[in-house]
Coordinates of C-alpha atoms in Angstrom, one line a residue:
M11 CA 0.0 0.0 0.0
F12 CA 1.1 3.5 -0.9
D13 CA 0.4 6.4 1.2
P14 CA -1.0 9.6 -0.5
L15 CA 2.4 11.3 -0.5
S16 CA 4.0 8.4 -2.3
E17 CA 1.2 8.5 -4.9
V18 CA 1.8 12.2 -5.5
H19 CA 5.6 11.6 -5.9
A20 CA 4.8 8.8 -8.5
A21 CA 2.4 11.0 -10.4
E22 CA 5.0 13.7 -10.6
S23 CA 7.7 11.3 -11.7
V24 CA 5.4 10.0 -14.5
A25 CA 4.5 13.5 -15.6
Y26 CA 8.2 14.5 -15.6
L27 CA 9.0 11.4 -17.6
H28 CA 6.3 12.3 -20.2
R29 CA 7.6 15.9 -20.5
A30 CA 11.2 14.6 -20.8
L31 CA 10.2 12.1 -23.6
A32 CA 8.2 14.9 -25.4
R33 CA 11.2 17.2 -25.1
L34 CA 13.5 14.5 -26.5
Q35 CA 11.1 14.0 -29.4
D36 CA 11.2 17.7 -30.1
I37 CA 14.9 17.8 -30.0
W38 CA 15.2 14.7 -32.3
E39 CA 12.7 16.2 -34.7
E40 CA 14.6 19.5 -34.8
I41 CA 17.8 17.6 -35.4
G42 CA 16.2 15.6 -38.2
I43 CA 16.7 12.2 -36.7
P44 CA 14.7 9.7 -38.7
E45 CA 11.7 8.0 -37.2
E46 CA 13.3 4.7 -36.8
Q47 CA 16.2 6.2 -34.9
R48 CA 13.9 8.2 -32.8
L49 CA 12.1 4.9 -31.8
Q50 CA 15.4 3.3 -31.1
R51 CA 16.5 6.2 -28.9
T52 CA 13.1 6.2 -27.1
N53 CA 13.6 2.5 -26.3
D54 CA 17.1 3.3 -25.0
V55 CA 15.6 5.9 -22.7
H56 CA 13.1 3.4 -21.5
K57 CA 15.7 0.8 -20.9
H58 CA 17.9 3.3 -19.1
I59 CA 15.2 4.4 -16.8
K60 CA 14.1 0.9 -16.1
G61 CA 17.6 -0.2 -15.4
L62 CA 18.2 2.7 -13.1
L63 CA 15.0 1.9 -11.2
D64 CA 15.9 -1.8 -11.0
L65 CA 19.3 -1.0 -9.7
M66 CA 17.8 1.2 -7.1
I67 CA 15.4 -1.5 -6.1
V68 CA 18.3 -4.0 -5.8
E69 CA 20.3 -1.7 -3.7
E70 CA 17.4 -1.1 -1.3
E71 CA 16.8 -4.8 -1.2
D72 CA 20.4 -5.3 -0.2
L73 CA 20.1 -2.6 2.4
K74 CA 17.1 -4.3 3.9
K75 CA 18.9 -7.6 4.0
R76 CA 21.9 -6.0 5.7
L77 CA 19.7 -4.4 8.3
L78 CA 18.0 -7.7 9.0
L79 CA 21.3 -9.4 9.2
N80 CA 22.6 -6.7 11.6
I81 CA 19.5 -7.1 13.7
E82 CA 19.9 -10.8 13.8
S83 CA 23.6 -10.5 14.7
C84 CA 23.0 -7.9 17.4
V85 CA 20.2 -10.0 18.9
R86 CA 22.4 -13.1 18.9
E87 CA 25.3 -11.2 20.7
L88 CA 22.8 -9.5 23.0
N89 CA 21.5 -12.9 24.1
Q90 CA 25.0 -14.1 24.7
L91 CA 26.0 -11.0 26.6
Y92 CA 22.8 -11.2 28.7
Q93 CA 23.6 -14.8 29.5
E94 CA 27.2 -13.9 30.4
L95 CA 26.1 -11.0 32.5
Q96 CA 23.4 -13.1 34.0
L97 CA 20.7 -10.7 33.1
P98 CA 17.1 -11.5 31.9
P99 CA 16.8 -12.4 28.1
F100 CA 16.7 -9.6 25.5
E101 CA 13.2 -8.9 24.2
E102 CA 12.5 -7.1 20.9
E103 CA 10.1 -4.1 20.8
D104 CA 7.0 -4.6 18.8
G105 CA 5.8 -2.1 16.1
C106 CA 9.3 -0.9 15.2
T107 CA 10.6 -0.6 11.6
V108 CA 13.6 -2.6 10.5
L109 CA 15.8 0.4 10.6
Q110 CA 14.7 1.3 14.2
M111 CA 15.1 -2.3 15.3
E112 CA 18.6 -2.3 13.9
K113 CA 19.5 1.0 15.6
N114 CA 18.0 -0.2 19.0
S115 CA 19.8 -3.5 18.8
R116 CA 23.1 -1.9 17.9
T117 CA 22.8 0.7 20.7
R118 CA 21.8 -2.0 23.3
L119 CA 24.7 -4.1 22.1
E120 CA 27.2 -1.3 22.6
V121 CA 25.8 -0.7 26.1
M122 CA 26.1 -4.4 27.1
K123 CA 29.6 -4.6 25.7
G124 CA 30.4 -1.6 28.0
H125 CA 29.0 -3.4 31.0
K126 CA 31.0 -6.5 30.2
K127 CA 34.2 -4.4 29.7
Q128 CA 33.5 -2.7 33.1
R129 CA 33.0 -6.0 34.9
M130 CA 36.1 -7.5 33.4
E131 CA 38.2 -4.5 34.3
E132 CA 36.8 -4.6 37.9
L133 CA 37.5 -8.3 38.0
K134 CA 41.1 -7.7 36.8
S135 CA 41.5 -5.1 39.5
L136 CA 40.2 -7.4 42.2
L137 CA 42.4 -10.2 41.0
A138 CA 45.5 -8.0 41.2
K139 CA 44.6 -7.1 44.8
D140 CA 43.9 -10.7 45.6
S141 CA 47.3 -11.7 44.2
E142 CA 49.0 -9.0 46.2
L143 CA 47.4 -10.1 49.5
C144 CA 48.0 -13.8 48.7
N145 CA 51.7 -13.1 48.3
I146 CA 51.8 -11.3 51.6
M147 CA 49.7 -13.7 53.5
C148 CA 50.6 -16.9 51.6
T149 CA 46.9 -17.8 51.1
Q150 CA 45.1 -19.4 48.1
P151 CA 43.6 -17.0 45.5
F152 CA 39.9 -16.4 45.3
C153 CA 38.1 -19.1 43.3
I154 CA 36.7 -17.4 40.2
D155 CA 37.0 -17.9 36.5
Q156 CA 39.1 -15.1 35.0
D157 CA 37.9 -15.7 31.4
V158 CA 34.2 -15.5 32.1
T159 CA 32.3 -12.3 32.7
P160 CA 31.4 -12.3 36.5
S161 CA 28.0 -11.5 37.8
L162 CA 27.3 -8.7 40.1
K163 CA 26.9 -11.1 43.0
Q164 CA 30.2 -12.7 42.3
L165 CA 31.9 -9.3 42.1
E166 CA 30.2 -8.3 45.4
A167 CA 31.3 -11.6 47.0
F168 CA 34.9 -11.0 45.7
Q169 CA 35.0 -7.5 47.1
N170 CA 33.7 -8.7 50.5
Y171 CA 36.3 -11.4 50.5
L172 CA 39.1 -8.9 49.8
V173 CA 37.8 -6.6 52.5
D174 CA 37.9 -9.4 55.1
L175 CA 41.3 -10.5 53.8
N176 CA 42.6 -7.0 54.1
K177 CA 41.4 -6.7 57.6
E178 CA 43.0 -10.1 58.4
K179 CA 46.2 -8.7 56.9
E180 CA 46.1 -5.6 59.1
R181 CA 45.4 -7.7 62.1
R182 CA 48.3 -10.0 61.3
H183 CA 50.6 -7.0 60.6
E184 CA 49.7 -5.4 63.9
E185 CA 50.3 -8.7 65.7
F186 CA 53.5 -9.2 63.9
V187 CA 54.7 -5.7 64.9
C188 CA 53.7 -6.3 68.5
V189 CA 55.3 -9.7 68.7
K190 CA 58.4 -8.4 66.9
R191 CA 58.7 -5.6 69.5
E192 CA 58.5 -8.1 72.3
I193 CA 61.0 -10.4 70.6
V194 CA 63.5 -7.5 70.1
S195 CA 63.0 -6.6 73.8
C196 CA 63.6 -10.1 75.0
M197 CA 66.7 -10.6 72.8
D198 CA 68.0 -7.3 74.1
E199 CA 67.4 -8.4 77.7
L200 CA 68.9 -11.8 77.0
E201 CA 71.8 -10.2 75.1
Q202 CA 71.2 -12.7 72.4
E203 CA 71.8 -12.2 68.6
P204 CA 69.6 -13.8 65.9
E205 CA 70.7 -17.3 65.1
T206 CA 68.4 -18.9 62.6
S207 CA 67.3 -17.5 59.2
F208 CA 63.8 -17.0 60.5
E209 CA 65.1 -14.9 63.4
V210 CA 67.2 -12.9 61.0
D211 CA 64.1 -12.3 58.8
V212 CA 62.2 -11.2 61.9
M213 CA 64.8 -8.9 63.3
C214 CA 66.3 -7.4 60.1
E215 CA 63.7 -7.7 57.3
D216 CA 61.3 -4.8 56.4
E217 CA 58.1 -5.2 58.3
E218 CA 56.0 -4.7 55.0
A219 CA 58.0 -7.4 53.2
F220 CA 57.5 -10.1 55.9
C221 CA 55.2 -12.9 54.9
L222 CA 52.2 -12.8 57.2
S223 CA 51.3 -16.4 56.8
T224 CA 49.6 -18.4 59.5
D225 CA 52.7 -20.6 59.9
N226 CA 54.9 -17.6 60.2
I227 CA 52.6 -16.0 62.8
D228 CA 52.6 -19.3 64.8
A229 CA 56.4 -19.5 64.4
L230 CA 56.6 -15.9 65.7
K231 CA 54.5 -16.8 68.8
T232 CA 56.6 -19.9 69.4
L233 CA 59.8 -17.9 69.2
L234 CA 58.4 -15.3 71.6
N235 CA 57.3 -18.0 74.1
Q236 CA 60.8 -19.6 73.9
L237 CA 62.4 -16.2 74.5
K238 CA 60.0 -15.5 77.4
D239 CA 60.8 -18.9 78.9
R240 CA 64.5 -18.2 78.7
K241 CA 63.9 -14.8 80.2
A242 CA 61.8 -16.2 83.0
E243 CA 64.4 -18.9 83.6
K244 CA 67.1 -16.2 83.8
E245 CA 64.9 -14.1 86.1
R246 CA 64.3 -17.1 88.3
H247 CA 68.0 -17.9 88.3
C248 CA 68.8 -14.2 89.2
S249 CA 66.1 -14.1 91.8
A250 CA 67.4 -17.3 93.4
L251 CA 70.9 -15.9 93.4
R252 CA 69.6 -12.6 95.0
T253 CA 67.6 -14.5 97.6
K254 CA 70.6 -16.7 98.4
V255 CA 72.9 -13.7 98.6
Q256 CA 70.4 -11.8 100.9
E257 CA 70.0 -14.8 103.1
L258 CA 73.7 -15.2 103.4
W259 CA 74.1 -11.5 104.1
E260 CA 71.6 -11.8 107.0
R261 CA 73.1 -15.0 108.4
L262 CA 76.6 -13.7 108.1
K263 CA 75.7 -10.2 109.4
V264 CA 77.4 -8.6 106.4
P265 CA 77.8 -4.8 106.9
Q266 CA 75.5 -2.5 104.9
E267 CA 78.5 -0.9 103.2
E268 CA 79.4 -4.2 101.5
R269 CA 75.8 -4.8 100.5
D270 CA 75.5 -1.3 98.9
I271 CA 78.3 -2.3 96.5
M272 CA 76.0 -5.0 95.0
S273 CA 72.9 -2.7 94.8
E274 CA 73.3 -2.4 91.0
H275 CA 73.2 -6.2 90.6
M276 CA 70.2 -6.6 92.8
V277 CA 67.9 -5.0 90.2
S278 CA 69.0 -5.9 86.7
S279 CA 69.4 -9.4 85.2
K280 CA 72.0 -8.8 82.6
R281 CA 74.9 -11.2 82.0
K282 CA 77.3 -9.1 84.1
N283 CA 74.7 -8.9 86.9
V284 CA 74.4 -12.8 86.9
E285 CA 78.2 -13.2 87.0
A286 CA 78.5 -10.7 89.8
L287 CA 75.8 -12.4 91.8
Q288 CA 77.4 -15.8 91.3
E289 CA 80.8 -14.5 92.5
E290 CA 79.2 -12.9 95.5
A291 CA 77.3 -16.1 96.3
Q292 CA 80.5 -18.1 96.1
R293 CA 82.3 -15.6 98.3
L294 CA 79.6 -15.8 100.9
E295 CA 79.5 -19.6 100.8
V296 CA 83.2 -19.6 101.7
L297 CA 82.5 -17.2 104.6
K298 CA 79.6 -19.4 105.6
M299 CA 81.8 -22.4 105.9
Q300 CA 84.3 -20.4 107.9
S301 CA 81.5 -19.1 110.4
M302 CA 79.4 -22.3 110.6
K303 CA 78.1 -21.8 114.1
S304 CA 76.7 -18.3 113.7
V305 CA 75.1 -19.2 110.4
I306 CA 73.3 -22.2 111.9
E307 CA 72.1 -20.1 114.9
S308 CA 70.8 -17.5 112.5
I309 CA 69.0 -20.3 110.5
R310 CA 67.5 -21.6 113.8
A311 CA 66.1 -18.2 114.6
E312 CA 64.5 -18.2 111.1
I313 CA 63.1 -21.6 111.7
T314 CA 61.6 -20.4 115.0
V315 CA 59.8 -17.6 113.2
L316 CA 58.5 -20.0 110.5
W317 CA 57.3 -22.4 113.2
E318 CA 55.2 -19.6 114.7
K319 CA 53.9 -18.6 111.3
C320 CA 53.0 -22.2 110.5
F321 CA 51.4 -22.8 113.9
Y322 CA 53.6 -25.7 114.7
S323 CA 52.9 -27.6 117.9
K324 CA 55.7 -28.5 120.4
D325 CA 55.6 -32.1 119.1
Q326 CA 56.1 -30.9 115.5
Q327 CA 58.9 -28.7 116.5
Q328 CA 60.6 -31.4 118.5
A329 CA 60.4 -33.7 115.5
F330 CA 63.3 -31.7 114.0
L331 CA 65.9 -33.4 116.2
H332 CA 68.9 -31.5 114.8
Y333 CA 67.6 -28.1 116.2
H334 CA 69.4 -28.7 119.5
S335 CA 72.5 -30.3 118.0
D336 CA 75.9 -28.8 119.0
D337 CA 77.9 -30.5 116.2
F338 CA 78.2 -27.5 113.9
T339 CA 79.2 -29.2 110.7
E340 CA 78.3 -28.7 107.0
N341 CA 75.9 -31.6 107.2
L342 CA 74.0 -29.9 110.1
L343 CA 73.9 -26.7 108.0
D344 CA 72.4 -28.6 105.1
L345 CA 69.8 -30.2 107.3
H346 CA 68.8 -26.8 108.7
E347 CA 68.7 -25.2 105.2
H348 CA 66.5 -28.1 104.1
E349 CA 64.2 -27.5 107.0
V350 CA 63.9 -23.8 106.1
R351 CA 63.0 -24.7 102.5
T352 CA 60.4 -27.2 103.7
L353 CA 58.8 -24.7 106.1
K354 CA 58.8 -21.9 103.5
K355 CA 57.1 -24.2 101.0
Y356 CA 54.6 -25.4 103.6
F357 CA 53.8 -21.8 104.5
E358 CA 53.4 -20.7 100.9
D359 CA 51.2 -23.7 100.1
H360 CA 48.9 -22.8 103.1
K361 CA 49.4 -19.0 103.1
E362 CA 45.7 -18.2 102.6
L363 CA 44.7 -20.5 105.5
F364 CA 47.5 -19.3 107.7
D365 CA 46.5 -15.7 107.0
G366 CA 42.9 -16.5 108.0
V367 CA 44.1 -18.2 111.2
T368 CA 46.4 -15.3 112.1
K369 CA 43.5 -12.9 111.6
W370 CA 41.3 -15.0 113.8
Q371 CA 44.0 -15.2 116.4
N372 CA 44.6 -11.5 116.4
N373 CA 40.9 -10.7 116.7
W374 CA 40.6 -13.3 119.4
T375 CA 43.4 -11.7 121.4
V376 CA 41.8 -8.2 121.1
Y377 CA 38.4 -9.7 122.1
L378 CA 39.8 -11.3 125.2
E379 CA 41.5 -8.0 126.2
L380 CA 38.3 -6.0 125.7
D381 CA 36.4 -8.7 127.6
R382 CA 38.8 -8.4 130.4
K383 CA 38.5 -4.7 130.5
A384 CA 34.7 -5.0 130.4
S385 CA 34.9 -7.1 133.7
D386 CA 37.0 -4.5 135.4
P387 CA 34.8 -2.1 137.5
S388 CA 37.5 0.6 137.4
R389 CA 36.7 1.2 133.7
F390 CA 33.8 3.5 134.9
N391 CA 36.4 6.0 136.1
N392 CA 37.4 6.6 132.5
R393 CA 36.2 10.1 131.4
G394 CA 37.7 9.9 127.9
G395 CA 34.7 8.3 126.2
N396 CA 36.5 5.1 125.4
L397 CA 34.0 2.9 127.3
L398 CA 31.4 2.9 124.6
K399 CA 34.0 2.5 121.9
E400 CA 35.5 -0.5 123.5
E401 CA 32.0 -2.0 124.1
K402 CA 31.1 -1.4 120.5
Q403 CA 34.4 -3.0 119.3
R404 CA 33.9 -6.0 121.6
N405 CA 30.3 -6.5 120.3
D406 CA 31.6 -6.3 116.7
L407 CA 34.3 -8.8 117.4
A408 CA 31.8 -11.1 119.1
K409 CA 29.8 -11.1 115.8
S410 CA 32.7 -11.2 113.4
L411 CA 34.6 -14.1 115.0
P412 CA 31.9 -16.7 114.3
K413 CA 31.6 -15.5 110.7
L414 CA 35.4 -15.7 110.3
E415 CA 35.4 -19.2 111.8
K416 CA 32.6 -20.3 109.4
S417 CA 34.6 -19.0 106.4
L418 CA 37.8 -20.7 107.6
K419 CA 35.9 -24.0 108.1
A420 CA 34.7 -23.8 104.5
Q421 CA 38.3 -23.1 103.2
I422 CA 39.7 -25.9 105.4
D423 CA 37.1 -28.4 104.2
V424 CA 38.0 -27.6 100.6
W425 CA 41.7 -27.8 101.3
E426 CA 41.3 -31.2 103.1
Q427 CA 39.3 -32.6 100.2
E428 CA 42.0 -31.5 97.7
H429 CA 45.0 -32.7 99.7
G430 CA 43.4 -35.8 101.3
R431 CA 44.6 -34.9 104.8
E432 CA 43.7 -32.8 107.8
F433 CA 44.8 -29.2 108.5
Y434 CA 46.3 -28.8 111.9
V435 CA 47.0 -25.6 114.0
N436 CA 49.3 -26.0 117.0
G437 CA 49.0 -29.8 116.7
Q438 CA 45.2 -30.1 116.6
K439 CA 42.4 -29.4 114.2
F440 CA 41.6 -25.8 113.8
L441 CA 38.0 -26.1 114.7
E442 CA 38.9 -28.1 117.8
Y443 CA 41.4 -25.5 118.7
V444 CA 38.8 -22.7 118.3
Q445 CA 36.3 -24.7 120.3
Q446 CA 38.9 -25.3 123.0
Q447 CA 39.6 -21.5 123.2
W448 CA 36.0 -20.7 123.5
E449 CA 35.4 -23.3 126.2
Q450 CA 38.4 -22.1 128.1
H451 CA 37.2 -18.5 127.9
H452 CA 33.7 -19.5 129.1
A453 CA 35.2 -21.6 131.9
E454 CA 37.3 -18.5 133.1
K455 CA 34.2 -16.3 132.9
E456 CA 32.2 -18.8 135.0
K457 CA 35.0 -19.0 137.5
E458 CA 35.3 -15.2 137.8
K459 CA 31.5 -15.0 138.2
A460 CA 31.6 -17.6 141.0
D461 CA 34.5 -15.8 142.7
R462 CA 32.6 -12.5 142.6
Q463 CA 29.5 -14.1 144.0
M464 CA 31.4 -15.8 146.8
K465 CA 33.2 -12.6 147.7
K466 CA 30.0 -10.6 147.7
S467 CA 28.3 -13.2 149.8
K468 CA 31.1 -13.1 152.3
M469 CA 31.0 -9.3 152.4
I470 CA 27.3 -9.3 153.0
Q471 CA 27.6 -11.8 155.8
E472 CA 30.3 -9.7 157.4
E473 CA 28.2 -6.6 157.2
M474 CA 25.3 -8.4 158.7
L475 CA 27.5 -9.8 161.5
Y476 CA 29.5 -6.7 162.3
G477 CA 27.4 -3.9 160.9
T478 CA 30.2 -2.4 158.7
V479 CA 29.4 0.8 156.8
K480 CA 31.3 1.4 153.6
T481 CA 32.6 4.8 152.8
P482 CA 30.6 6.3 149.9
S483 CA 32.6 6.6 146.7
K484 CA 33.1 9.9 145.0
R485 CA 31.1 9.1 141.9
R486 CA 27.5 8.3 142.5
V487 CA 25.1 6.2 140.5
A488 CA 22.4 8.4 138.8
G489 CA 19.3 8.5 141.0
T490 CA 20.9 7.8 144.3
P491 CA 20.7 10.3 147.2
T492 CA 23.7 12.3 148.3
P493 CA 25.8 10.6 150.9
G494 CA 25.1 11.9 154.4
K495 CA 21.5 12.9 153.7
V496 CA 19.1 11.4 156.2
R497 CA 15.6 10.5 155.2
K498 CA 12.8 9.8 157.8
L499 CA 10.0 7.4 157.0
N500 CA 7.6 6.0 159.6
G501 CA 9.8 7.1 162.4
T502 CA 12.9 5.4 161.0
T503 CA 16.0 7.2 159.8
T504 CA 17.6 5.6 156.7
L505 CA 21.1 6.4 155.5
S506 CA 21.5 5.9 151.7
T507 CA 24.9 5.7 150.1
P508 CA 26.0 4.7 146.6
N509 CA 27.8 1.7 148.0
S510 CA 24.6 0.5 149.6
F511 CA 23.2 0.2 146.1
L512 CA 26.2 -1.2 144.3
G513 CA 27.0 -3.6 147.0
G514 CA 23.5 -4.7 147.6
T515 CA 23.6 -3.7 151.3
M516 CA 21.7 -1.3 153.6
C517 CA 22.5 0.6 156.7
Q518 CA 19.7 1.3 159.1
T519 CA 19.9 3.7 162.0
S520 CA 17.2 4.3 164.5
S521 CA 15.8 7.7 165.1
L522 CA 16.4 7.1 168.7
K523 CA 19.9 7.4 170.2
P524 CA 21.4 3.9 170.7
P525 CA 22.7 3.0 174.1
L526 CA 26.4 3.2 174.8
S527 CA 26.9 -0.5 174.6
A528 CA 25.3 -0.6 171.2
S529 CA 27.4 2.2 170.0
K530 CA 30.5 0.5 171.1
S531 CA 29.6 -2.6 169.2
L532 CA 29.8 -0.7 165.9
R533 CA 33.5 -1.1 165.6
T534 CA 35.6 -2.6 162.8
P535 CA 35.9 -6.3 162.7
G536 CA 39.6 -6.1 163.6
H537 CA 39.0 -4.5 167.0
A538 CA 38.5 -6.5 170.2
R539 CA 34.9 -6.9 171.4
T540 CA 33.6 -7.4 174.9
P541 CA 31.2 -10.2 175.7
R542 CA 28.5 -7.7 176.2
A543 CA 29.0 -6.3 172.7
L544 CA 28.9 -9.7 171.2
D545 CA 25.7 -10.4 173.1
R546 CA 24.2 -7.2 171.8
N547 CA 25.1 -8.2 168.2
K548 CA 23.5 -11.6 168.7
E549 CA 20.3 -9.8 169.9
N550 CA 20.4 -7.6 166.8
I551 CA 20.8 -10.8 164.6
S552 CA 17.9 -12.5 166.4
H553 CA 15.9 -9.3 165.9
L554 CA 16.6 -9.5 162.2
N555 CA 15.7 -13.2 162.1
R556 CA 12.2 -12.3 163.5
N557 CA 11.6 -9.7 160.6
T558 CA 11.6 -12.1 157.7
T559 CA 10.3 -9.6 155.2
S560 CA 12.9 -6.9 155.9
G561 CA 15.5 -8.8 157.9
A562 CA 17.8 -11.7 157.5
L563 CA 15.9 -13.2 154.6
R564 CA 16.1 -9.9 152.7
S565 CA 19.8 -9.7 153.5
Q566 CA 20.4 -13.3 152.3
D567 CA 18.4 -12.6 149.1
T568 CA 20.8 -9.9 148.3
Q569 CA 23.2 -12.6 147.1
D570 CA 20.8 -13.4 144.3
H571 CA 20.3 -9.7 143.5
T572 CA 23.9 -8.6 143.7
F573 CA 24.8 -6.3 140.7
T574 CA 27.9 -7.5 139.0
I575 CA 28.8 -4.8 136.4
N576 CA 30.9 -6.3 133.6
S577 CA 29.9 -3.7 130.9
Y578 CA 27.8 -0.7 130.4
S579 CA 25.0 -2.8 128.8
E580 CA 25.0 -5.3 131.7
F581 CA 25.0 -2.3 134.1
A582 CA 21.9 -0.8 132.4
R583 CA 20.1 -4.2 132.3
D584 CA 20.8 -4.9 136.0
L585 CA 19.6 -1.4 136.9
S586 CA 16.3 -2.1 135.0
K587 CA 15.8 -5.4 136.7
A588 CA 16.5 -3.8 140.1
S589 CA 13.9 -1.1 139.5
K590 CA 11.2 -3.9 138.9
S591 CA 12.0 -6.2 141.8
S592 CA 10.9 -5.5 145.4
V593 CA 14.2 -6.3 146.9
S594 CA 16.0 -4.0 144.4
T595 CA 13.4 -1.3 145.2
G596 CA 14.2 -1.5 148.8
I597 CA 17.8 -1.1 148.0
L598 CA 17.4 1.8 145.7
N599 CA 15.2 3.6 148.3
S600 CA 17.6 2.7 151.0
T601 CA 14.6 2.5 153.3
V602 CA 13.5 -0.4 155.6
S603 CA 10.3 -0.1 157.6
H604 CA 10.1 -1.7 161.0
Q605 CA 6.9 -2.7 162.7

């Protein structure tokens, strides 16, 4: 089908052809060309025009074929590129002319070739980086086909792999630098030069050129550990030499001036220091052999201190029979030194337990001292405020000691399970030792209490028998009347003194003037008494026996209500009890009624 514009062009071409032929006829006629020649020439024009048109048609047909072939080739290459690039298949657009399809295909092909080239260049760059890292770290290259266009996922995975590999390289490099620094330091301290080729590479080669393979890093760590072991061994050797020299100094009583000469060698561990320590130790050994007795006595003093630290019992101490030997020979010295080493090792193996036992022993000693002070009545004369502090400290120790004992028991149980034997302190189990200390303390407290009660009972009986009046003390208990004040109640004059409260005694005086014989009877127990005075006292005793509520029975009951002041808290507790009991009320009021 022709469009209107094409039909117009065709009509114009036909009209032009007619005019051209008519013009040619006119020209031929004017020239005088015969009719036959004019027909021949007209046929030539017709053939020429037809040949020209046929040629044009052929050329256009060839153009169409070439375009179709180009389209086919581009589509084929595009499909291959899409497959290599792992993209969706190429789809042709509908409704396009052959020329437009050829142009689109050619353009898309160029774009895809650009993508492929970009990917291949990126792959080449990644392969170069991978090769460099592999040479540095001695690792296997990344597994990827270098001749095939990689996909986007493959490139991304390759990039991530190189990022991780580069991080690992940085980590290994930092580790190498750190380990190398330590190796150099150890070699300097050991005064050692590189011996193997690997050590030379580590010490002398450029840090960037060193192969950071796993084997090399492991070899570096192994070398460092070996150097550290040598260094530690050297340090132990120097420390042992220093300890030996110091022990010999102490045992031989070497002057401080001679010790100061070796001060430089007592700190560093260089080769010259080791040699100097060895020479000093040999010199001191010679001196030790020359002064055997003083050295052994010095070691015995050290053994005594270690016995105390280890809580050795007498039997354990006596087990070392050579301690009292007078045969000061080298063999005896060796035995004593062996005993010192054994005790030191025993103390170090049990140091934590011994520290706990020592802490308990110290706390126990302080507790006993505070408890002794709490039982001393003279502590109330202290005006410095230490009474409450000591009482608080004693209460804190009374709470902390059982906790410390419980903690030590748990540690001892663990130790006994680990070592399969029992832990002894002063020749007996620690808990038995603690229990024995507590029982002994309680027994002493009970004995003191019994002694005080017996003394108080004896004093009350003497007061009842002889009528002794104690001199009031200067410091009065709060709430007691002033000594010397006389209080009348129901015709009876009562004399109240602080001692009458603290001692649990009362002094009664009648408001009437006593007879001369009675006044003479109130003498001290040490003075001689007449028979009449004794008879008078007996009458007073019999009078007290008849007044059971306020007489002898009350006086005897004072033994049960005697105030024994061991601490401020006990003093306050006893005072509260006294205020509630009838007997104590009578004592506090210092008043006795007589019927």
